[in-house]
mmCIF file with all atom_site columns, C-alpha atoms in Angstrom:
data_model
loop_
_atom_site.group_PDB
_atom_site.id
_atom_site.type_symbol
_atom_site.label_atom_id
_atom_site.label_alt_id
_atom_site.label_comp_id
_atom_site.label_asym_id
_atom_site.label_entity_id
_atom_site.label_seq_id
_atom_site.pdbx_PDB_ins_code
_atom_site.Cartn_x
_atom_site.Cartn_y
_atom_site.Cartn_z
_atom_site.occupancy
_atom_site.B_iso_or_equiv
_atom_site.pdbx_formal_charge
_atom_site.auth_seq_id
_atom_site.auth_comp_id
_atom_site.auth_asym_id
_atom_site.auth_atom_id
_atom_site.pdbx_PDB_model_num
ATOM 1   C CA . MET A 1 1   ? 31.279  149.286 14.520  1.00 53.00 ? 1   MET A CA 1
ATOM 2   C CA . ILE A 1 2   ? 33.233  146.277 14.524  1.00 59.00 ? 2   ILE A CA 1
ATOM 3   C CA . LEU A 1 3   ? 33.485  144.334 17.666  1.00 53.00 ? 3   LEU A CA 1
ATOM 4   C CA . PRO A 1 4   ? 36.944  143.251 18.528  1.00 55.00 ? 4   PRO A CA 1
ATOM 5   C CA . ASP A 1 5   ? 37.666  139.571 18.541  1.00 63.00 ? 5   ASP A CA 1
ATOM 6   C CA . LEU A 1 6   ? 37.939  138.693 22.184  1.00 59.00 ? 6   LEU A CA 1
ATOM 7   C CA . LYS A 1 7   ? 38.908  135.124 21.618  1.00 67.00 ? 7   LYS A CA 1
ATOM 8   C CA . THR A 1 8   ? 42.423  135.871 20.368  1.00 75.00 ? 8   THR A CA 1
ATOM 9   C CA . PRO A 1 9   ? 43.642  137.963 23.345  1.00 73.00 ? 9   PRO A CA 1
ATOM 10  C CA . LEU A 1 10  ? 41.979  135.528 25.687  1.00 74.00 ? 10  LEU A CA 1
ATOM 11  C CA . LEU A 1 11  ? 43.749  132.647 24.007  1.00 77.00 ? 11  LEU A CA 1
ATOM 12  C CA . TRP A 1 12  ? 46.994  134.573 24.225  1.00 75.00 ? 12  TRP A CA 1
ATOM 13  C CA . ALA A 1 13  ? 46.466  135.208 27.906  1.00 80.00 ? 13  ALA A CA 1
ATOM 14  C CA . LEU A 1 14  ? 45.599  131.574 28.519  1.00 81.00 ? 14  LEU A CA 1
ATOM 15  C CA . GLY A 1 15  ? 48.646  130.481 26.510  1.00 80.00 ? 15  GLY A CA 1
ATOM 16  C CA . LEU A 1 16  ? 50.906  132.837 28.429  1.00 84.00 ? 16  LEU A CA 1
ATOM 17  C CA . GLY A 1 17  ? 49.425  131.579 31.718  1.00 84.00 ? 17  GLY A CA 1
ATOM 18  C CA . LEU A 1 18  ? 49.986  127.997 30.611  1.00 85.00 ? 18  LEU A CA 1
ATOM 19  C CA . VAL A 1 19  ? 53.573  128.726 29.569  1.00 85.00 ? 19  VAL A CA 1
ATOM 20  C CA . ALA A 1 20  ? 54.187  130.528 32.883  1.00 87.00 ? 20  ALA A CA 1
ATOM 21  C CA . ALA A 1 21  ? 52.725  127.583 34.803  1.00 86.00 ? 21  ALA A CA 1
ATOM 22  C CA . LEU A 1 22  ? 54.856  125.113 32.861  1.00 85.00 ? 22  LEU A CA 1
ATOM 23  C CA . ALA A 1 23  ? 57.964  127.256 33.381  1.00 86.00 ? 23  ALA A CA 1
ATOM 24  C CA . THR A 1 24  ? 57.251  127.484 37.122  1.00 89.00 ? 24  THR A CA 1
ATOM 25  C CA . ALA A 1 25  ? 56.707  123.715 37.300  1.00 86.00 ? 25  ALA A CA 1
ATOM 26  C CA . GLY A 1 26  ? 59.991  123.149 35.430  1.00 85.00 ? 26  GLY A CA 1
ATOM 27  C CA . ILE A 1 27  ? 61.852  125.487 37.779  1.00 86.00 ? 27  ILE A CA 1
ATOM 28  C CA . GLU A 1 28  ? 60.378  123.706 40.816  1.00 86.00 ? 28  GLU A CA 1
ATOM 29  C CA . ARG A 1 29  ? 61.306  120.314 39.379  1.00 88.00 ? 29  ARG A CA 1
ATOM 30  C CA . THR A 1 30  ? 64.841  121.549 38.791  1.00 89.00 ? 30  THR A CA 1
ATOM 31  C CA . ARG A 1 31  ? 65.020  122.878 42.357  1.00 87.00 ? 31  ARG A CA 1
ATOM 32  C CA . ALA A 1 32  ? 63.672  119.587 43.748  1.00 86.00 ? 32  ALA A CA 1
ATOM 33  C CA . ALA A 1 33  ? 66.185  117.603 41.674  1.00 86.00 ? 33  ALA A CA 1
ATOM 34  C CA . GLY A 1 34  ? 68.974  119.876 42.966  1.00 85.00 ? 34  GLY A CA 1
ATOM 35  C CA . ALA A 1 35  ? 67.768  119.429 46.543  1.00 84.00 ? 35  ALA A CA 1
ATOM 36  C CA . ARG A 1 36  ? 67.687  115.634 46.046  1.00 85.00 ? 36  ARG A CA 1
ATOM 37  C CA . ALA A 1 37  ? 71.219  115.748 44.633  1.00 86.00 ? 37  ALA A CA 1
ATOM 38  C CA . ASP A 1 38  ? 72.377  117.891 47.591  1.00 85.00 ? 38  ASP A CA 1
ATOM 39  C CA . LEU A 1 39  ? 70.697  115.464 49.997  1.00 86.00 ? 39  LEU A CA 1
ATOM 40  C CA . ALA A 1 40  ? 72.331  112.474 48.300  1.00 86.00 ? 40  ALA A CA 1
ATOM 41  C CA . SER A 1 41  ? 75.694  114.248 48.435  1.00 88.00 ? 41  SER A CA 1
ATOM 42  C CA . GLU A 1 42  ? 75.150  115.068 52.132  1.00 89.00 ? 42  GLU A CA 1
ATOM 43  C CA . LYS A 1 43  ? 74.228  111.438 52.847  1.00 89.00 ? 43  LYS A CA 1
ATOM 44  C CA . ALA A 1 44  ? 77.345  110.237 51.033  1.00 89.00 ? 44  ALA A CA 1
ATOM 45  C CA . ASP A 1 45  ? 79.507  112.690 53.017  1.00 90.00 ? 45  ASP A CA 1
ATOM 46  C CA . ARG A 1 46  ? 77.947  111.523 56.298  1.00 92.00 ? 46  ARG A CA 1
ATOM 47  C CA . ALA A 1 47  ? 78.478  107.895 55.324  1.00 90.00 ? 47  ALA A CA 1
ATOM 48  C CA . LYS A 1 48  ? 82.159  108.677 54.609  1.00 93.00 ? 48  LYS A CA 1
ATOM 49  C CA . GLU A 1 49  ? 82.485  110.460 57.966  1.00 93.00 ? 49  GLU A CA 1
ATOM 50  C CA . ASN A 1 50  ? 80.786  107.563 59.786  1.00 92.00 ? 50  ASN A CA 1
ATOM 51  C CA . THR A 1 51  ? 83.073  105.093 58.038  1.00 93.00 ? 51  THR A CA 1
ATOM 52  C CA . ALA A 1 52  ? 86.130  107.159 58.975  1.00 93.00 ? 52  ALA A CA 1
ATOM 53  C CA . ARG A 1 53  ? 84.955  107.336 62.604  1.00 93.00 ? 53  ARG A CA 1
ATOM 54  C CA . ALA A 1 54  ? 84.285  103.594 62.668  1.00 93.00 ? 54  ALA A CA 1
ATOM 55  C CA . MET A 1 55  ? 87.741  102.881 61.237  1.00 94.00 ? 55  MET A CA 1
ATOM 56  C CA . ALA A 1 56  ? 89.368  105.198 63.807  1.00 92.00 ? 56  ALA A CA 1
ATOM 57  C CA . ALA A 1 57  ? 87.421  103.464 66.581  1.00 93.00 ? 57  ALA A CA 1
ATOM 58  C CA . LEU A 1 58  ? 88.506  100.067 65.238  1.00 94.00 ? 58  LEU A CA 1
ATOM 59  C CA . VAL A 1 59  ? 92.162  101.132 65.147  1.00 92.00 ? 59  VAL A CA 1
ATOM 60  C CA . ASP A 1 60  ? 91.865  102.485 68.691  1.00 90.00 ? 60  ASP A CA 1
ATOM 61  C CA . LEU A 1 61  ? 90.143  99.286  69.835  1.00 91.00 ? 61  LEU A CA 1
ATOM 62  C CA . GLN A 1 62  ? 92.920  97.199  68.281  1.00 93.00 ? 62  GLN A CA 1
ATOM 63  C CA . ARG A 1 63  ? 95.497  99.334  70.086  1.00 87.00 ? 63  ARG A CA 1
ATOM 64  C CA . VAL A 1 64  ? 93.649  98.929  73.392  1.00 86.00 ? 64  VAL A CA 1
ATOM 65  C CA . VAL A 1 65  ? 93.301  95.170  72.872  1.00 90.00 ? 65  VAL A CA 1
ATOM 66  C CA . ALA A 1 66  ? 97.038  94.925  72.165  1.00 89.00 ? 66  ALA A CA 1
ATOM 67  C CA . LEU A 1 67  ? 97.800  96.983  75.281  1.00 85.00 ? 67  LEU A CA 1
ATOM 68  C CA . VAL A 1 68  ? 95.493  94.855  77.429  1.00 86.00 ? 68  VAL A CA 1
ATOM 69  C CA . ALA A 1 69  ? 96.993  91.630  76.043  1.00 90.00 ? 69  ALA A CA 1
ATOM 70  C CA . ASN A 1 70  ? 100.511 92.917  76.710  1.00 88.00 ? 70  ASN A CA 1
ATOM 71  C CA . HIS A 1 71  ? 99.414  94.035  80.182  1.00 86.00 ? 71  HIS A CA 1
ATOM 72  C CA . ALA A 1 72  ? 97.983  90.607  80.948  1.00 88.00 ? 72  ALA A CA 1
ATOM 73  C CA . LYS A 1 73  ? 101.143 88.892  79.690  1.00 90.00 ? 73  LYS A CA 1
ATOM 74  C CA . THR A 1 74  ? 103.414 91.124  81.761  1.00 86.00 ? 74  THR A CA 1
ATOM 75  C CA . GLN A 1 75  ? 101.162 90.731  84.787  1.00 87.00 ? 75  GLN A CA 1
ATOM 76  C CA . GLN A 1 76  ? 101.316 86.952  84.438  1.00 89.00 ? 76  GLN A CA 1
ATOM 77  C CA . GLU A 1 77  ? 105.105 87.121  84.168  1.00 88.00 ? 77  GLU A CA 1
ATOM 78  C CA . ASN A 1 78  ? 105.199 89.213  87.364  1.00 83.00 ? 78  ASN A CA 1
ATOM 79  C CA . VAL A 1 79  ? 102.986 86.725  89.189  1.00 86.00 ? 79  VAL A CA 1
ATOM 80  C CA . ASN A 1 80  ? 105.041 83.779  87.936  1.00 90.00 ? 80  ASN A CA 1
ATOM 81  C CA . ALA A 1 81  ? 108.269 85.437  89.096  1.00 86.00 ? 81  ALA A CA 1
ATOM 82  C CA . PHE A 1 82  ? 106.635 86.168  92.466  1.00 84.00 ? 82  PHE A CA 1
ATOM 83  C CA . GLU A 1 83  ? 105.528 82.557  92.861  1.00 89.00 ? 83  GLU A CA 1
ATOM 84  C CA . THR A 1 84  ? 108.993 81.306  91.881  1.00 91.00 ? 84  THR A CA 1
ATOM 85  C CA . ARG A 1 85  ? 110.584 83.544  94.502  1.00 84.00 ? 85  ARG A CA 1
ATOM 86  C CA . LEU A 1 86  ? 108.037 82.361  97.085  1.00 84.00 ? 86  LEU A CA 1
ATOM 87  C CA . LYS A 1 87  ? 108.908 78.752  96.318  1.00 91.00 ? 87  LYS A CA 1
ATOM 88  C CA . THR A 1 88  ? 112.625 79.540  96.641  1.00 90.00 ? 88  THR A CA 1
ATOM 89  C CA . LEU A 1 89  ? 112.002 81.248  99.980  1.00 84.00 ? 89  LEU A CA 1
ATOM 90  C CA . ASP A 1 90  ? 109.928 78.322  101.175 1.00 88.00 ? 90  ASP A CA 1
ATOM 91  C CA . ASP A 1 91  ? 112.711 75.912  100.206 1.00 92.00 ? 91  ASP A CA 1
ATOM 92  C CA . ARG A 1 92  ? 115.183 78.092  102.081 1.00 86.00 ? 92  ARG A CA 1
ATOM 93  C CA . ARG A 1 93  ? 112.872 78.167  105.118 1.00 85.00 ? 93  ARG A CA 1
ATOM 94  C CA . ARG A 1 94  ? 112.866 74.378  105.175 1.00 91.00 ? 94  ARG A CA 1
ATOM 95  C CA . THR A 1 95  ? 116.671 74.326  104.843 1.00 91.00 ? 95  THR A CA 1
ATOM 96  C CA . VAL A 1 96  ? 117.022 76.846  107.670 1.00 84.00 ? 96  VAL A CA 1
ATOM 97  C CA . ALA A 1 97  ? 114.635 74.836  109.854 1.00 86.00 ? 97  ALA A CA 1
ATOM 98  C CA . ALA A 1 98  ? 116.662 71.678  109.235 1.00 90.00 ? 98  ALA A CA 1
ATOM 99  C CA . GLU A 1 99  ? 119.905 73.539  110.017 1.00 86.00 ? 99  GLU A CA 1
ATOM 100 C CA . ARG A 1 100 ? 118.346 74.982  113.157 1.00 81.00 ? 100 ARG A CA 1
ATOM 101 C CA . ASP A 1 101 ? 117.253 71.569  114.337 1.00 88.00 ? 101 ASP A CA 1
ATOM 102 C CA . ARG A 1 102 ? 120.704 70.160  113.572 1.00 88.00 ? 102 ARG A CA 1
ATOM 103 C CA . LEU A 1 103 ? 122.433 72.931  115.545 1.00 79.00 ? 103 LEU A CA 1
ATOM 104 C CA . ARG A 1 104 ? 120.008 72.609  118.423 1.00 80.00 ? 104 ARG A CA 1
ATOM 105 C CA . LYS A 1 105 ? 120.708 68.860  118.597 1.00 88.00 ? 105 LYS A CA 1
ATOM 106 C CA . GLN A 1 106 ? 124.450 69.490  118.344 1.00 82.00 ? 106 GLN A CA 1
ATOM 107 C CA . TYR A 1 107 ? 124.382 72.013  121.201 1.00 74.00 ? 107 TYR A CA 1
ATOM 108 C CA . ASN A 1 108 ? 122.190 69.706  123.305 1.00 79.00 ? 108 ASN A CA 1
ATOM 109 C CA . ASP A 1 109 ? 124.609 66.828  122.672 1.00 81.00 ? 109 ASP A CA 1
ATOM 110 C CA . PHE A 1 110 ? 127.511 69.057  123.650 1.00 72.00 ? 110 PHE A CA 1
ATOM 111 C CA . ALA A 1 111 ? 125.739 70.130  126.838 1.00 69.00 ? 111 ALA A CA 1
ATOM 112 C CA . ALA A 1 112 ? 124.872 66.520  127.685 1.00 74.00 ? 112 ALA A CA 1
ATOM 113 C CA . ARG A 1 113 ? 128.467 65.435  127.136 1.00 70.00 ? 113 ARG A CA 1
ATOM 114 C CA . ASP A 1 114 ? 129.672 68.358  129.259 1.00 67.00 ? 114 ASP A CA 1
ATOM 115 C CA . ARG A 1 115 ? 127.276 67.314  132.013 1.00 67.00 ? 115 ARG A CA 1
ATOM 116 C CA . ASP A 1 116 ? 128.495 63.703  131.833 1.00 68.00 ? 116 ASP A CA 1
ATOM 117 C CA . GLN A 1 117 ? 132.108 64.800  132.157 1.00 68.00 ? 117 GLN A CA 1
ATOM 118 C CA . ALA A 1 118 ? 131.241 67.106  135.011 1.00 67.00 ? 118 ALA A CA 1
ATOM 119 C CA . ALA A 1 119 ? 130.040 64.202  137.073 1.00 67.00 ? 119 ALA A CA 1
ATOM 120 C CA . ALA A 1 120 ? 133.446 63.984  138.788 1.00 69.00 ? 120 ALA A CA 1
ATOM 121 C CA . ASP A 1 121 ? 133.116 67.457  140.331 1.00 69.00 ? 121 ASP A CA 1
ATOM 122 C CA . PRO A 1 122 ? 129.412 67.971  140.641 1.00 68.00 ? 122 PRO A CA 1
ATOM 123 C CA . ALA A 1 123 ? 129.259 71.507  142.034 1.00 65.00 ? 123 ALA A CA 1
ATOM 124 C CA . ALA A 1 124 ? 131.689 73.223  139.716 1.00 58.00 ? 124 ALA A CA 1
ATOM 125 C CA . CYS A 1 125 ? 130.976 71.168  136.702 1.00 69.00 ? 125 CYS A CA 1
ATOM 126 C CA . GLN A 1 126 ? 127.232 71.539  137.035 1.00 69.00 ? 126 GLN A CA 1
ATOM 127 C CA . ARG A 1 127 ? 127.547 75.287  136.657 1.00 68.00 ? 127 ARG A CA 1
ATOM 128 C CA . VAL A 1 128 ? 129.597 74.803  133.484 1.00 71.00 ? 128 VAL A CA 1
ATOM 129 C CA . ALA A 1 129 ? 127.077 72.342  132.150 1.00 66.00 ? 129 ALA A CA 1
ATOM 130 C CA . ASP A 1 130 ? 124.184 74.641  132.965 1.00 73.00 ? 130 ASP A CA 1
ATOM 131 C CA . ARG A 1 131 ? 125.906 77.557  131.275 1.00 72.00 ? 131 ARG A CA 1
ATOM 132 C CA . SER A 1 132 ? 126.678 75.408  128.253 1.00 72.00 ? 132 SER A CA 1
ATOM 133 C CA . ALA A 1 133 ? 123.061 74.390  127.953 1.00 74.00 ? 133 ALA A CA 1
ATOM 134 C CA . VAL A 1 134 ? 121.894 77.999  128.314 1.00 79.00 ? 134 VAL A CA 1
ATOM 135 C CA . LEU A 1 135 ? 124.461 79.221  125.782 1.00 78.00 ? 135 LEU A CA 1
ATOM 136 C CA . ALA A 1 136 ? 123.532 76.437  123.389 1.00 78.00 ? 136 ALA A CA 1
ATOM 137 C CA . ALA A 1 137 ? 119.841 77.311  123.609 1.00 81.00 ? 137 ALA A CA 1
ATOM 138 C CA . MET A 1 138 ? 120.565 81.021  123.211 1.00 83.00 ? 138 MET A CA 1
ATOM 139 C CA . ALA A 1 139 ? 122.807 80.457  120.203 1.00 81.00 ? 139 ALA A CA 1
ATOM 140 C CA . ALA A 1 140 ? 120.251 78.217  118.529 1.00 82.00 ? 140 ALA A CA 1
ATOM 141 C CA . ARG A 1 141 ? 117.444 80.677  119.207 1.00 84.00 ? 141 ARG A CA 1
ATOM 142 C CA . SER A 1 142 ? 119.575 83.588  117.974 1.00 85.00 ? 142 SER A CA 1
ATOM 143 C CA . ARG A 1 143 ? 120.374 81.828  114.725 1.00 84.00 ? 143 ARG A CA 1
ATOM 144 C CA . GLU A 1 144 ? 116.724 80.913  114.313 1.00 86.00 ? 144 GLU A CA 1
ATOM 145 C CA . LEU A 1 145 ? 115.639 84.518  114.827 1.00 86.00 ? 145 LEU A CA 1
ATOM 146 C CA . LEU A 1 146 ? 118.316 85.842  112.474 1.00 86.00 ? 146 LEU A CA 1
ATOM 147 C CA . GLU A 1 147 ? 117.389 83.442  109.690 1.00 86.00 ? 147 GLU A CA 1
ATOM 148 C CA . GLY A 1 148 ? 113.683 84.042  110.268 1.00 85.00 ? 148 GLY A CA 1
ATOM 149 C CA . GLY A 1 149 ? 114.258 87.790  110.037 1.00 86.00 ? 149 GLY A CA 1
ATOM 150 C CA . ARG A 1 150 ? 116.205 87.404  106.808 1.00 87.00 ? 150 ARG A CA 1
ATOM 151 C CA . LEU A 1 151 ? 113.433 85.335  105.295 1.00 86.00 ? 151 LEU A CA 1
ATOM 152 C CA . VAL A 1 152 ? 110.786 87.854  106.338 1.00 86.00 ? 152 VAL A CA 1
ATOM 153 C CA . VAL A 1 153 ? 112.782 90.683  104.757 1.00 87.00 ? 153 VAL A CA 1
ATOM 154 C CA . GLU A 1 154 ? 113.330 88.703  101.558 1.00 87.00 ? 154 GLU A CA 1
ATOM 155 C CA . GLY A 1 155 ? 109.633 87.832  101.454 1.00 84.00 ? 155 GLY A CA 1
ATOM 156 C CA . ARG A 1 156 ? 108.710 91.489  101.780 1.00 87.00 ? 156 ARG A CA 1
ATOM 157 C CA . ASP A 1 157 ? 111.256 92.391  99.094  1.00 87.00 ? 157 ASP A CA 1
ATOM 158 C CA . ASN A 1 158 ? 109.604 89.828  96.850  1.00 84.00 ? 158 ASN A CA 1
ATOM 159 C CA . GLU A 1 159 ? 106.157 91.322  97.503  1.00 86.00 ? 159 GLU A CA 1
ATOM 160 C CA . VAL A 1 160 ? 107.477 94.825  96.838  1.00 88.00 ? 160 VAL A CA 1
ATOM 161 C CA . ARG A 1 161 ? 108.990 93.652  93.516  1.00 86.00 ? 161 ARG A CA 1
ATOM 162 C CA . LEU A 1 162 ? 105.642 92.163  92.537  1.00 85.00 ? 162 LEU A CA 1
ATOM 163 C CA . LEU A 1 163 ? 103.759 95.320  93.453  1.00 86.00 ? 163 LEU A CA 1
ATOM 164 C CA . LEU A 1 164 ? 106.273 97.560  91.670  1.00 87.00 ? 164 LEU A CA 1
ATOM 165 C CA . GLY A 1 165 ? 106.000 95.382  88.580  1.00 85.00 ? 165 GLY A CA 1
ATOM 166 C CA . THR A 1 166 ? 102.212 95.561  88.774  1.00 85.00 ? 166 THR A CA 1
ATOM 167 C CA . VAL A 1 167 ? 102.216 99.343  89.144  1.00 87.00 ? 167 VAL A CA 1
ATOM 168 C CA . LYS A 1 168 ? 104.694 99.759  86.278  1.00 85.00 ? 168 LYS A CA 1
ATOM 169 C CA . ASN A 1 169 ? 102.589 97.467  84.104  1.00 81.00 ? 169 ASN A CA 1
ATOM 170 C CA . ASP A 1 170 ? 99.364  99.301  84.991  1.00 82.00 ? 170 ASP A CA 1
ATOM 171 C CA . ARG A 1 171 ? 100.968 102.679 84.261  1.00 82.00 ? 171 ARG A CA 1
ATOM 172 C CA . ALA A 1 172 ? 102.114 101.420 80.869  1.00 82.00 ? 172 ALA A CA 1
ATOM 173 C CA . LEU A 1 173 ? 98.541  100.327 80.131  1.00 78.00 ? 173 LEU A CA 1
ATOM 174 C CA . LEU A 1 174 ? 97.029  103.639 81.193  1.00 79.00 ? 174 LEU A CA 1
ATOM 175 C CA . ALA A 1 175 ? 99.659  105.879 79.570  1.00 77.00 ? 175 ALA A CA 1
ATOM 176 C CA . PRO A 1 176 ? 98.394  108.041 76.755  1.00 77.00 ? 176 PRO A CA 1
ATOM 177 C CA . PRO A 1 177 ? 99.243  106.729 73.275  1.00 69.00 ? 177 PRO A CA 1
#
């Protein structure tokens, strides 16, 4: 009886095992290379998305900066107009005060002259002089109150214009794009 040669099938089995192991290693390397390529592609896509988001944020920031700069400019214009109107009103207040003082002096002079002329008939003329002085004081006070009221109303109108301008400017800043 001849004994079969066991070395040959064993070598074949070892060779097949080695080929299978090499094939498996090659497949795994290919899978790993594919996974690395997918990961690199995913990283590149994320980098593009991050860049796009950063650019959108930059554009939005530039828009907001422009809006804030325009808001500040308009606000300054409103304040400057308000201050100009306040100065005008203050100048008018001084003019009104000077006019008031002039009228008061004029009425007092008239009353004094009336009193001097009434010296001939003291009883009757004194009543006229007293009434003249009272009327002069009332007229001066009335004019003073009227002018003061006008200035108060114009001052309030000026404040309302400033506040309306501020609100309009703030609404423009906060309006959606």
